[in-house]
Amino acid sequence: MKLKQYIVFAITGLIIISCENKLDLTDIVKNSQDKQITNISDTVYIQQSPVWTGFNKPEDIIVGREPFIYVADTQNDRIVMLDVAGKVLGSKTIKHPVALAQDYKLNLIVCAQFDTTINSNQVTFSAVYKIDLVSAQHLIGSAKVTRILPQDPKEDPFAFTRPDREYTGVCVFFDNSIYVSRKGPKNSNPIDRDNAILTLKFIPVSNSGGVIRDSLVVGKVPLLEAEGTGMMSANKISSLTSFNRKSLDVILTLIGDNSFKVQWLQFVVNPDFSGYRPKLTAFSSDMMLVNKFGKPEDTALDNAGNIFVADAQKDSIFKFNSFGDELQSFGGSDLLNEPHAVAFFDKIIYVLDTGNDRVIRFILSTDTQ
């Protein structure tokens, strides 16, 4: 867009307790230079110019630790690297990327796809890749790509028997351990259900010649219900978000049949138990109301611990504090079309407006003063 526009959304000073109270663009007052929702609150969202375009149904956006911006440009089969001003710095071809994370060694971890030939037939598998940016001096187009999952058949004899399994989300923790969400149609086998969160850890080992290499150890997060409709569910997880601190807590979004589609799992260690429990319990806050969300595809955290949720079905971005109380939420079909991801950096909210093939940035009016 060449014309500079500011879109301002009113934010209520009260806690919003239902979807009906969420701000919608039907309340917009149109002006020649901006669009504004009038409200008793002095706090409003301001859209930043320009809008970033050139994508084709992108499904994820993250702010890296450098920081650079990375976009999974899904239908263009590439990952785009930008600076925080929106200048494209490079891209990497990879088939159908859908989820991104970055570890503390600055490697990108990507959920995507690859094609292979089995019995003279081409078969497409979901995959998890590592992209080594440091060795390529952050020239992403030249960076080495290594497939992590599925593993080599020598390590996992069944790796290439399930093309119907999909990797849907990824996050990295302070110790560089990785969680990957997976979904699929077969969930009756208690040993190997498709709907799960996999844990990945690279352990350095040395061979007889003293050469050290990383050996991948794969596990699963226990106590999750593969097709659960309540808490502690892995029913079609769409994203995973870790905390940028020494914590194993994780926020997950679900698009399966579930009443609580955003869940914060807290890692608990005590003399009687070690593992995950819900941080926010059912009905304890706005975020934990039944059917609060339609199709949440991503979450992000700001520096204050506030939680942003991108809901593709409701064309909206929800914002909650760390207790799950709803704060400033905005959206509507006049502005957003199936937003699949949200990110935060330096007071800026980055919204991946998937249906409109663009990235829109917002800032609170109080942060511009």
mmCIF file of C-alpha atoms in Angstrom:
data_model
loop_
_atom_site.group_PDB
_atom_site.id
_atom_site.type_symbol
_atom_site.label_atom_id
_atom_site.label_comp_id
_atom_site.label_asym_id
_atom_site.label_seq_id
_atom_site.Cartn_x
_atom_site.Cartn_y
_atom_site.Cartn_z
ATOM 1 C CA MET A 1 0.000 0.000 0.000
ATOM 2 C CA LYS A 2 1.397 3.414 -0.994
ATOM 3 C CA LEU A 3 -1.132 5.500 0.955
ATOM 4 C CA LYS A 4 -0.230 5.806 4.607
ATOM 5 C CA GLN A 5 -3.083 4.726 6.858
ATOM 6 C CA TYR A 6 -3.497 4.462 10.565
ATOM 7 C CA ILE A 7 -6.077 2.059 11.936
ATOM 8 C CA VAL A 8 -6.913 2.757 15.537
ATOM 9 C CA PHE A 9 -8.791 0.325 17.714
ATOM 10 C CA ALA A 10 -10.432 1.336 20.984
ATOM 11 C CA ILE A 11 -9.522 -0.750 23.971
ATOM 12 C CA THR A 12 -11.898 -0.955 26.886
ATOM 13 C CA GLY A 13 -10.618 -0.124 30.323
ATOM 14 C CA LEU A 14 -12.652 -2.985 31.712
ATOM 15 C CA ILE A 15 -11.938 -6.696 31.436
ATOM 16 C CA ILE A 16 -13.755 -8.110 28.419
ATOM 17 C CA ILE A 17 -15.664 -11.181 29.465
ATOM 18 C CA SER A 18 -17.216 -12.486 26.268
ATOM 19 C CA CYS A 19 -16.629 -12.701 22.544
ATOM 20 C CA GLU A 20 -19.646 -10.416 22.013
ATOM 21 C CA ASN A 21 -17.860 -7.640 23.900
ATOM 22 C CA LYS A 22 -14.718 -7.969 21.814
ATOM 23 C CA LEU A 23 -13.943 -4.987 19.641
ATOM 24 C CA ASP A 24 -15.183 -5.296 16.087
ATOM 25 C CA LEU A 25 -14.627 -3.162 13.037
ATOM 26 C CA THR A 26 -18.352 -2.515 12.651
ATOM 27 C CA ASP A 27 -17.773 0.299 15.168
ATOM 28 C CA ILE A 28 -15.185 2.019 13.027
ATOM 29 C CA VAL A 29 -15.512 5.713 12.299
ATOM 30 C CA LYS A 30 -13.876 6.407 8.954
ATOM 31 C CA ASN A 31 -11.791 9.526 8.421
ATOM 32 C CA SER A 32 -9.774 10.664 5.444
ATOM 33 C CA GLN A 33 -6.458 9.748 7.047
ATOM 34 C CA ASP A 34 -7.349 7.069 9.596
ATOM 35 C CA LYS A 35 -9.940 4.666 10.935
ATOM 36 C CA GLN A 36 -10.817 4.864 14.600
ATOM 37 C CA ILE A 37 -13.077 3.093 17.052
ATOM 38 C CA THR A 38 -14.357 5.500 19.652
ATOM 39 C CA ASN A 39 -14.347 4.292 23.253
ATOM 40 C CA ILE A 40 -14.063 5.528 26.817
ATOM 41 C CA SER A 41 -10.500 4.223 26.988
ATOM 42 C CA ASP A 42 -7.577 6.389 25.947
ATOM 43 C CA THR A 43 -5.606 3.291 24.934
ATOM 44 C CA VAL A 44 -5.893 2.384 21.263
ATOM 45 C CA TYR A 45 -4.043 0.243 18.743
ATOM 46 C CA ILE A 46 -2.367 2.065 15.878
ATOM 47 C CA GLN A 47 -1.571 0.261 12.646
ATOM 48 C CA GLN A 48 1.931 0.878 11.367
ATOM 49 C CA SER A 49 2.747 1.569 7.735
ATOM 50 C CA PRO A 50 3.559 0.022 5.401
ATOM 51 C CA VAL A 51 1.824 -3.344 5.334
ATOM 52 C CA TRP A 52 4.243 -6.127 4.362
ATOM 53 C CA THR A 53 3.050 -8.025 1.305
ATOM 54 C CA GLY A 54 4.379 -10.514 -1.246
ATOM 55 C CA PHE A 55 3.411 -13.695 0.618
ATOM 56 C CA ASN A 56 1.134 -16.562 -0.388
ATOM 57 C CA LYS A 57 -0.955 -17.998 2.477
ATOM 58 C CA PRO A 58 1.828 -17.700 5.077
ATOM 59 C CA GLU A 59 1.249 -19.708 8.256
ATOM 60 C CA ASP A 60 3.842 -18.585 10.807
ATOM 61 C CA ILE A 61 5.914 -15.595 11.839
ATOM 62 C CA ILE A 62 8.528 -15.330 14.586
ATOM 63 C CA VAL A 63 10.970 -12.734 15.825
ATOM 64 C CA GLY A 64 14.383 -14.356 16.050
ATOM 65 C CA ARG A 65 16.952 -13.793 18.769
ATOM 66 C CA GLU A 66 19.207 -11.615 16.558
ATOM 67 C CA PRO A 67 16.570 -10.147 16.041
ATOM 68 C CA PHE A 68 15.354 -10.820 12.496
ATOM 69 C CA ILE A 69 11.825 -11.592 11.371
ATOM 70 C CA TYR A 70 11.129 -15.000 9.822
ATOM 71 C CA VAL A 71 7.959 -15.795 7.874
ATOM 72 C CA ALA A 72 6.844 -19.262 6.804
ATOM 73 C CA ASP A 73 5.606 -18.341 3.322
ATOM 74 C CA THR A 74 3.708 -21.588 2.996
ATOM 75 C CA GLN A 75 2.285 -21.649 -0.504
ATOM 76 C CA ASN A 76 5.435 -20.075 -1.949
ATOM 77 C CA ASP A 77 7.485 -22.935 -0.456
ATOM 78 C CA ARG A 78 9.999 -20.683 1.258
ATOM 79 C CA ILE A 79 11.069 -19.058 4.497
ATOM 80 C CA VAL A 80 11.538 -15.304 4.223
ATOM 81 C CA MET A 81 14.021 -13.435 6.416
ATOM 82 C CA LEU A 82 13.409 -9.721 7.048
ATOM 83 C CA ASP A 83 14.795 -7.026 9.284
ATOM 84 C CA VAL A 84 12.495 -5.379 11.824
ATOM 85 C CA ALA A 85 11.716 -2.598 9.340
ATOM 86 C CA GLY A 86 10.385 -5.109 6.825
ATOM 87 C CA LYS A 87 13.288 -5.188 4.380
ATOM 88 C CA VAL A 88 13.669 -8.652 2.848
ATOM 89 C CA LEU A 89 17.176 -9.957 3.568
ATOM 90 C CA GLY A 90 16.853 -13.334 1.894
ATOM 91 C CA SER A 91 14.818 -16.507 1.606
ATOM 92 C CA LYS A 92 15.238 -20.261 1.724
ATOM 93 C CA THR A 93 13.331 -22.704 -0.440
ATOM 94 C CA ILE A 94 11.633 -25.413 1.592
ATOM 95 C CA LYS A 95 8.421 -27.259 0.808
ATOM 96 C CA HIS A 96 5.279 -26.078 2.583
ATOM 97 C CA PRO A 97 6.677 -24.589 5.826
ATOM 98 C CA VAL A 98 4.002 -24.214 8.515
ATOM 99 C CA ALA A 99 5.779 -23.592 11.840
ATOM 100 C CA LEU A 100 9.003 -21.904 12.958
ATOM 101 C CA ALA A 101 11.159 -21.592 16.059
ATOM 102 C CA GLN A 102 14.749 -20.587 16.773
ATOM 103 C CA ASP A 103 17.059 -22.226 19.272
ATOM 104 C CA TYR A 104 19.666 -20.475 21.391
ATOM 105 C CA LYS A 105 22.376 -21.349 18.873
ATOM 106 C CA LEU A 106 20.382 -19.340 16.296
ATOM 107 C CA ASN A 107 19.375 -22.387 14.270
ATOM 108 C CA LEU A 108 15.919 -22.209 12.736
ATOM 109 C CA ILE A 109 13.684 -25.199 13.482
ATOM 110 C CA VAL A 110 11.025 -25.654 10.811
ATOM 111 C CA CYS A 111 7.980 -27.877 10.363
ATOM 112 C CA ALA A 112 7.554 -28.429 6.638
ATOM 113 C CA GLN A 113 7.319 -31.214 4.033
ATOM 114 C CA PHE A 114 9.446 -33.213 1.618
ATOM 115 C CA ASP A 115 8.819 -35.597 -1.261
ATOM 116 C CA THR A 116 10.384 -39.017 -1.667
ATOM 117 C CA THR A 117 9.898 -42.074 -3.844
ATOM 118 C CA ILE A 118 8.649 -45.351 -2.364
ATOM 119 C CA ASN A 119 8.015 -48.330 -4.640
ATOM 120 C CA SER A 120 8.141 -46.046 -7.686
ATOM 121 C CA ASN A 121 5.490 -43.750 -6.175
ATOM 122 C CA GLN A 122 6.102 -40.185 -5.036
ATOM 123 C CA VAL A 123 5.019 -39.720 -1.426
ATOM 124 C CA THR A 124 4.893 -36.500 0.600
ATOM 125 C CA PHE A 125 5.877 -36.600 4.275
ATOM 126 C CA SER A 126 5.706 -34.005 6.995
ATOM 127 C CA ALA A 127 9.151 -33.149 8.364
ATOM 128 C CA VAL A 128 11.103 -31.124 10.901
ATOM 129 C CA TYR A 129 14.267 -29.374 9.712
ATOM 130 C CA LYS A 130 17.157 -27.492 11.258
ATOM 131 C CA ILE A 131 18.621 -24.563 9.300
ATOM 132 C CA ASP A 132 22.164 -23.589 10.341
ATOM 133 C CA LEU A 133 22.246 -19.805 10.005
ATOM 134 C CA VAL A 134 25.467 -19.171 11.910
ATOM 135 C CA SER A 135 27.697 -21.268 9.644
ATOM 136 C CA ALA A 136 26.290 -19.345 6.680
ATOM 137 C CA GLN A 137 26.848 -15.948 8.363
ATOM 138 C CA HIS A 138 23.061 -15.566 8.358
ATOM 139 C CA LEU A 139 22.859 -15.716 4.579
ATOM 140 C CA ILE A 140 19.734 -17.823 4.761
ATOM 141 C CA GLY A 141 19.773 -18.753 1.096
ATOM 142 C CA SER A 142 23.143 -20.477 1.589
ATOM 143 C CA ALA A 143 22.394 -22.055 4.973
ATOM 144 C CA LYS A 144 22.643 -25.821 5.407
ATOM 145 C CA VAL A 145 19.342 -27.642 5.950
ATOM 146 C CA THR A 146 19.285 -30.882 7.971
ATOM 147 C CA ARG A 147 16.214 -33.053 8.398
ATOM 148 C CA ILE A 148 15.564 -33.996 12.019
ATOM 149 C CA LEU A 149 12.262 -35.846 11.590
ATOM 150 C CA PRO A 150 11.381 -38.334 10.326
ATOM 151 C CA GLN A 151 14.607 -40.014 11.333
ATOM 152 C CA ASP A 152 16.671 -42.236 9.102
ATOM 153 C CA PRO A 153 15.113 -45.723 8.797
ATOM 154 C CA LYS A 154 18.285 -47.085 10.419
ATOM 155 C CA GLU A 155 17.241 -45.214 13.571
ATOM 156 C CA ASP A 156 13.486 -45.651 13.159
ATOM 157 C CA PRO A 157 12.379 -48.544 10.916
ATOM 158 C CA PHE A 158 8.820 -47.159 10.796
ATOM 159 C CA ALA A 159 9.797 -43.596 9.889
ATOM 160 C CA PHE A 160 8.529 -43.802 6.317
ATOM 161 C CA THR A 161 5.327 -45.759 6.890
ATOM 162 C CA ARG A 162 3.060 -42.905 8.025
ATOM 163 C CA PRO A 163 2.665 -40.078 5.492
ATOM 164 C CA ASP A 164 -0.635 -39.173 7.180
ATOM 165 C CA ARG A 165 1.151 -37.850 10.267
ATOM 166 C CA GLU A 166 1.752 -34.089 10.350
ATOM 167 C CA TYR A 167 4.076 -31.913 12.422
ATOM 168 C CA THR A 168 2.133 -28.769 13.266
ATOM 169 C CA GLY A 169 4.037 -26.705 15.826
ATOM 170 C CA VAL A 170 7.466 -26.272 17.371
ATOM 171 C CA CYS A 171 9.098 -24.437 20.264
ATOM 172 C CA VAL A 172 12.533 -24.354 21.901
ATOM 173 C CA PHE A 173 13.448 -24.073 25.582
ATOM 174 C CA PHE A 174 16.343 -22.464 27.454
ATOM 175 C CA ASP A 175 18.368 -25.705 27.343
ATOM 176 C CA ASN A 176 17.873 -26.029 23.556
ATOM 177 C CA SER A 177 15.479 -28.933 23.963
ATOM 178 C CA ILE A 178 12.731 -28.910 21.348
ATOM 179 C CA TYR A 179 9.039 -29.728 21.492
ATOM 180 C CA VAL A 180 7.191 -30.648 18.285
ATOM 181 C CA SER A 181 3.441 -31.140 18.077
ATOM 182 C CA ARG A 182 2.104 -33.877 15.841
ATOM 183 C CA LYS A 183 -1.368 -34.838 14.646
ATOM 184 C CA GLY A 184 -2.819 -37.749 12.717
ATOM 185 C CA PRO A 185 -5.840 -40.038 12.389
ATOM 186 C CA LYS A 186 -4.678 -43.003 14.483
ATOM 187 C CA ASN A 187 -5.004 -42.468 18.215
ATOM 188 C CA SER A 188 -6.191 -45.786 19.640
ATOM 189 C CA ASN A 189 -2.763 -47.329 20.256
ATOM 190 C CA PRO A 190 -1.658 -46.171 23.728
ATOM 191 C CA ILE A 191 1.988 -46.737 22.832
ATOM 192 C CA ASP A 192 2.143 -44.560 19.735
ATOM 193 C CA ARG A 193 -0.806 -42.217 19.303
ATOM 194 C CA ASP A 194 -0.558 -39.727 16.449
ATOM 195 C CA ASN A 195 -1.768 -36.704 18.424
ATOM 196 C CA ALA A 196 1.165 -35.950 20.695
ATOM 197 C CA ILE A 197 3.946 -33.591 21.699
ATOM 198 C CA LEU A 198 7.363 -35.017 20.877
ATOM 199 C CA THR A 199 10.438 -34.038 22.884
ATOM 200 C CA LEU A 200 13.736 -33.734 21.017
ATOM 201 C CA LYS A 201 17.142 -33.427 22.631
ATOM 202 C CA PHE A 202 20.556 -33.482 20.979
ATOM 203 C CA ILE A 203 23.108 -35.284 23.153
ATOM 204 C CA PRO A 204 26.806 -35.015 22.235
ATOM 205 C CA VAL A 205 28.433 -38.438 21.906
ATOM 206 C CA SER A 206 31.853 -39.515 20.689
ATOM 207 C CA ASN A 207 32.700 -42.491 18.531
ATOM 208 C CA SER A 208 35.715 -44.784 18.832
ATOM 209 C CA GLY A 209 37.830 -42.233 16.996
ATOM 210 C CA GLY A 210 36.958 -39.497 19.452
ATOM 211 C CA VAL A 211 34.795 -37.574 16.983
ATOM 212 C CA ILE A 212 31.923 -35.859 18.757
ATOM 213 C CA ARG A 213 28.535 -35.690 17.097
ATOM 214 C CA ASP A 214 25.008 -34.925 18.230
ATOM 215 C CA SER A 215 22.743 -37.888 18.807
ATOM 216 C CA LEU A 216 19.006 -37.185 18.725
ATOM 217 C CA VAL A 217 16.889 -38.535 21.572
ATOM 218 C CA VAL A 218 13.142 -38.525 20.901
ATOM 219 C CA GLY A 219 10.498 -38.845 23.601
ATOM 220 C CA LYS A 220 6.929 -37.758 24.313
ATOM 221 C CA VAL A 221 5.208 -35.524 26.816
ATOM 222 C CA PRO A 222 3.163 -37.910 29.006
ATOM 223 C CA LEU A 223 -0.334 -37.576 30.460
ATOM 224 C CA LEU A 224 -1.849 -35.821 27.433
ATOM 225 C CA GLU A 225 -5.148 -37.124 26.065
ATOM 226 C CA ALA A 226 -4.754 -37.666 22.319
ATOM 227 C CA GLU A 227 -8.403 -36.902 21.595
ATOM 228 C CA GLY A 228 -9.318 -35.188 24.837
ATOM 229 C CA THR A 229 -12.047 -32.559 24.832
ATOM 230 C CA GLY A 230 -10.954 -30.910 28.075
ATOM 231 C CA MET A 231 -7.731 -30.015 29.854
ATOM 232 C CA MET A 232 -4.364 -31.699 29.200
ATOM 233 C CA SER A 233 -5.309 -32.475 25.611
ATOM 234 C CA ALA A 234 -3.237 -33.072 22.475
ATOM 235 C CA ASN A 235 -6.278 -33.072 20.192
ATOM 236 C CA LYS A 236 -4.938 -31.514 16.976
ATOM 237 C CA ILE A 237 -2.420 -29.066 18.405
ATOM 238 C CA SER A 238 -1.824 -26.163 16.019
ATOM 239 C CA SER A 239 1.020 -24.346 17.802
ATOM 240 C CA LEU A 240 3.431 -24.461 20.738
ATOM 241 C CA THR A 241 4.901 -21.443 22.525
ATOM 242 C CA SER A 242 7.695 -21.572 25.102
ATOM 243 C CA PHE A 243 8.778 -18.849 27.516
ATOM 244 C CA ASN A 244 11.937 -16.813 27.023
ATOM 245 C CA ARG A 245 13.286 -17.722 30.434
ATOM 246 C CA LYS A 246 14.467 -20.732 32.427
ATOM 247 C CA SER A 247 11.149 -22.545 32.302
ATOM 248 C CA LEU A 248 9.629 -25.621 30.694
ATOM 249 C CA ASP A 249 6.127 -24.153 30.659
ATOM 250 C CA VAL A 250 4.404 -24.279 27.280
ATOM 251 C CA ILE A 251 1.272 -22.709 25.810
ATOM 252 C CA LEU A 252 -0.516 -24.761 23.199
ATOM 253 C CA THR A 253 -3.405 -24.071 20.859
ATOM 254 C CA LEU A 254 -5.797 -26.762 19.675
ATOM 255 C CA ILE A 255 -8.117 -26.902 16.683
ATOM 256 C CA GLY A 256 -9.641 -30.302 17.424
ATOM 257 C CA ASP A 257 -12.871 -30.930 19.306
ATOM 258 C CA ASN A 258 -12.045 -29.255 22.606
ATOM 259 C CA SER A 259 -13.802 -26.806 24.914
ATOM 260 C CA PHE A 260 -10.556 -25.125 26.013
ATOM 261 C CA LYS A 261 -8.535 -24.448 22.889
ATOM 262 C CA VAL A 262 -5.713 -22.456 24.478
ATOM 263 C CA GLN A 263 -3.977 -24.187 27.389
ATOM 264 C CA TRP A 264 -0.986 -23.175 29.481
ATOM 265 C CA LEU A 265 0.831 -26.232 30.801
ATOM 266 C CA GLN A 266 3.077 -25.596 33.803
ATOM 267 C CA PHE A 267 5.973 -27.934 34.528
ATOM 268 C CA VAL A 268 5.755 -28.922 38.178
ATOM 269 C CA VAL A 269 8.424 -30.614 40.283
ATOM 270 C CA ASN A 270 7.685 -31.702 43.845
ATOM 271 C CA PRO A 271 8.298 -34.793 46.005
ATOM 272 C CA ASP A 272 5.115 -36.435 44.713
ATOM 273 C CA PHE A 273 5.041 -35.468 41.049
ATOM 274 C CA SER A 274 7.169 -34.255 38.163
ATOM 275 C CA GLY A 275 5.426 -33.239 34.957
ATOM 276 C CA TYR A 276 2.800 -30.971 33.470
ATOM 277 C CA ARG A 277 -0.321 -29.607 35.083
ATOM 278 C CA PRO A 278 -2.682 -26.838 33.873
ATOM 279 C CA LYS A 279 -1.460 -23.407 34.946
ATOM 280 C CA LEU A 280 -4.914 -21.920 34.319
ATOM 281 C CA THR A 281 -7.754 -24.280 35.146
ATOM 282 C CA ALA A 282 -11.133 -24.548 33.431
ATOM 283 C CA PHE A 283 -13.465 -21.559 34.045
ATOM 284 C CA SER A 284 -10.796 -19.761 36.100
ATOM 285 C CA SER A 285 -10.506 -16.774 33.745
ATOM 286 C CA ASP A 286 -11.672 -15.301 30.450
ATOM 287 C CA MET A 287 -9.130 -17.327 28.512
ATOM 288 C CA MET A 288 -10.453 -20.530 30.065
ATOM 289 C CA LEU A 289 -14.129 -20.094 29.236
ATOM 290 C CA VAL A 290 -15.812 -22.832 27.211
ATOM 291 C CA ASN A 291 -15.629 -22.206 23.461
ATOM 292 C CA LYS A 292 -13.838 -18.894 23.913
ATOM 293 C CA PHE A 293 -11.926 -19.543 20.696
ATOM 294 C CA GLY A 294 -12.876 -20.857 17.279
ATOM 295 C CA LYS A 295 -9.677 -21.920 15.554
ATOM 296 C CA PRO A 296 -6.665 -20.587 17.459
ATOM 297 C CA GLU A 297 -3.533 -21.024 15.387
ATOM 298 C CA ASP A 298 -0.809 -19.315 17.413
ATOM 299 C CA THR A 299 0.143 -17.489 20.590
ATOM 300 C CA ALA A 300 2.862 -15.021 21.505
ATOM 301 C CA LEU A 301 4.138 -13.459 24.718
ATOM 302 C CA ASP A 302 5.234 -9.899 25.393
ATOM 303 C CA ASN A 303 7.783 -8.754 27.958
ATOM 304 C CA ALA A 304 5.118 -8.377 30.644
ATOM 305 C CA GLY A 305 3.900 -11.942 30.205
ATOM 306 C CA ASN A 306 0.724 -10.969 28.360
ATOM 307 C CA ILE A 307 -0.576 -13.617 25.966
ATOM 308 C CA PHE A 308 -1.674 -12.868 22.391
ATOM 309 C CA VAL A 309 -3.850 -15.406 20.558
ATOM 310 C CA ALA A 310 -4.416 -15.454 16.789
ATOM 311 C CA ASP A 311 -7.851 -16.947 16.073
ATOM 312 C CA ALA A 312 -8.263 -17.788 12.379
ATOM 313 C CA GLN A 313 -11.968 -18.569 12.646
ATOM 314 C CA LYS A 314 -12.877 -15.365 14.473
ATOM 315 C CA ASP A 315 -10.506 -13.197 12.380
ATOM 316 C CA SER A 316 -9.201 -11.738 15.616
ATOM 317 C CA ILE A 317 -6.275 -11.209 17.943
ATOM 318 C CA PHE A 318 -7.054 -11.720 21.635
ATOM 319 C CA LYS A 319 -4.866 -10.357 24.416
ATOM 320 C CA PHE A 320 -4.828 -11.711 27.974
ATOM 321 C CA ASN A 321 -2.720 -11.026 31.023
ATOM 322 C CA SER A 322 -0.826 -13.827 32.731
ATOM 323 C CA PHE A 323 -3.887 -14.627 34.869
ATOM 324 C CA GLY A 324 -6.013 -15.199 31.753
ATOM 325 C CA ASP A 325 -8.022 -11.982 32.070
ATOM 326 C CA GLU A 326 -8.901 -10.501 28.681
ATOM 327 C CA LEU A 327 -7.399 -7.110 27.944
ATOM 328 C CA GLN A 328 -7.286 -5.394 24.552
ATOM 329 C CA SER A 329 -8.613 -7.661 21.799
ATOM 330 C CA PHE A 330 -9.222 -6.561 18.252
ATOM 331 C CA GLY A 331 -10.053 -7.720 14.762
ATOM 332 C CA GLY A 332 -12.986 -8.497 12.545
ATOM 333 C CA SER A 333 -13.368 -9.619 8.962
ATOM 334 C CA ASP A 334 -12.995 -6.063 7.644
ATOM 335 C CA LEU A 335 -9.378 -6.089 8.786
ATOM 336 C CA LEU A 336 -8.169 -9.668 9.236
ATOM 337 C CA ASN A 337 -8.771 -12.825 7.244
ATOM 338 C CA GLU A 338 -7.791 -16.065 8.984
ATOM 339 C CA PRO A 339 -4.795 -14.766 10.958
ATOM 340 C CA HIS A 340 -2.529 -17.746 11.615
ATOM 341 C CA ALA A 341 0.261 -16.246 13.695
ATOM 342 C CA VAL A 342 1.233 -13.390 15.967
ATOM 343 C CA ALA A 343 4.608 -12.208 17.264
ATOM 344 C CA PHE A 344 5.839 -9.439 19.558
ATOM 345 C CA PHE A 345 9.027 -7.387 19.686
ATOM 346 C CA ASP A 346 9.940 -3.946 21.029
ATOM 347 C CA LYS A 347 6.329 -2.807 21.597
ATOM 348 C CA ILE A 348 5.243 -3.934 18.115
ATOM 349 C CA ILE A 349 2.639 -6.659 17.508
ATOM 350 C CA TYR A 350 3.210 -8.538 14.237
ATOM 351 C CA VAL A 351 0.041 -10.175 12.886
ATOM 352 C CA LEU A 352 0.242 -12.701 10.066
ATOM 353 C CA ASP A 353 -2.931 -11.957 8.110
ATOM 354 C CA THR A 354 -2.886 -15.248 6.222
ATOM 355 C CA GLY A 355 -6.018 -14.894 4.126
ATOM 356 C CA ASN A 356 -4.861 -11.492 2.891
ATOM 357 C CA ASP A 357 -1.255 -12.641 2.263
ATOM 358 C CA ARG A 358 0.336 -9.954 4.420
ATOM 359 C CA VAL A 359 1.889 -8.932 7.724
ATOM 360 C CA ILE A 360 0.281 -6.080 9.658
ATOM 361 C CA ARG A 361 2.004 -4.341 12.566
ATOM 362 C CA PHE A 362 0.343 -2.602 15.497
ATOM 363 C CA ILE A 363 1.478 -0.545 18.472
ATOM 364 C CA LEU A 364 -0.422 0.666 21.514
ATOM 365 C CA SER A 365 -1.007 4.410 21.508
ATOM 366 C CA THR A 366 0.492 4.630 24.987
ATOM 367 C CA ASP A 367 3.744 3.200 23.615
ATOM 368 C CA THR A 368 4.118 5.994 21.049
ATOM 369 C CA GLN A 369 4.292 8.748 23.636
#
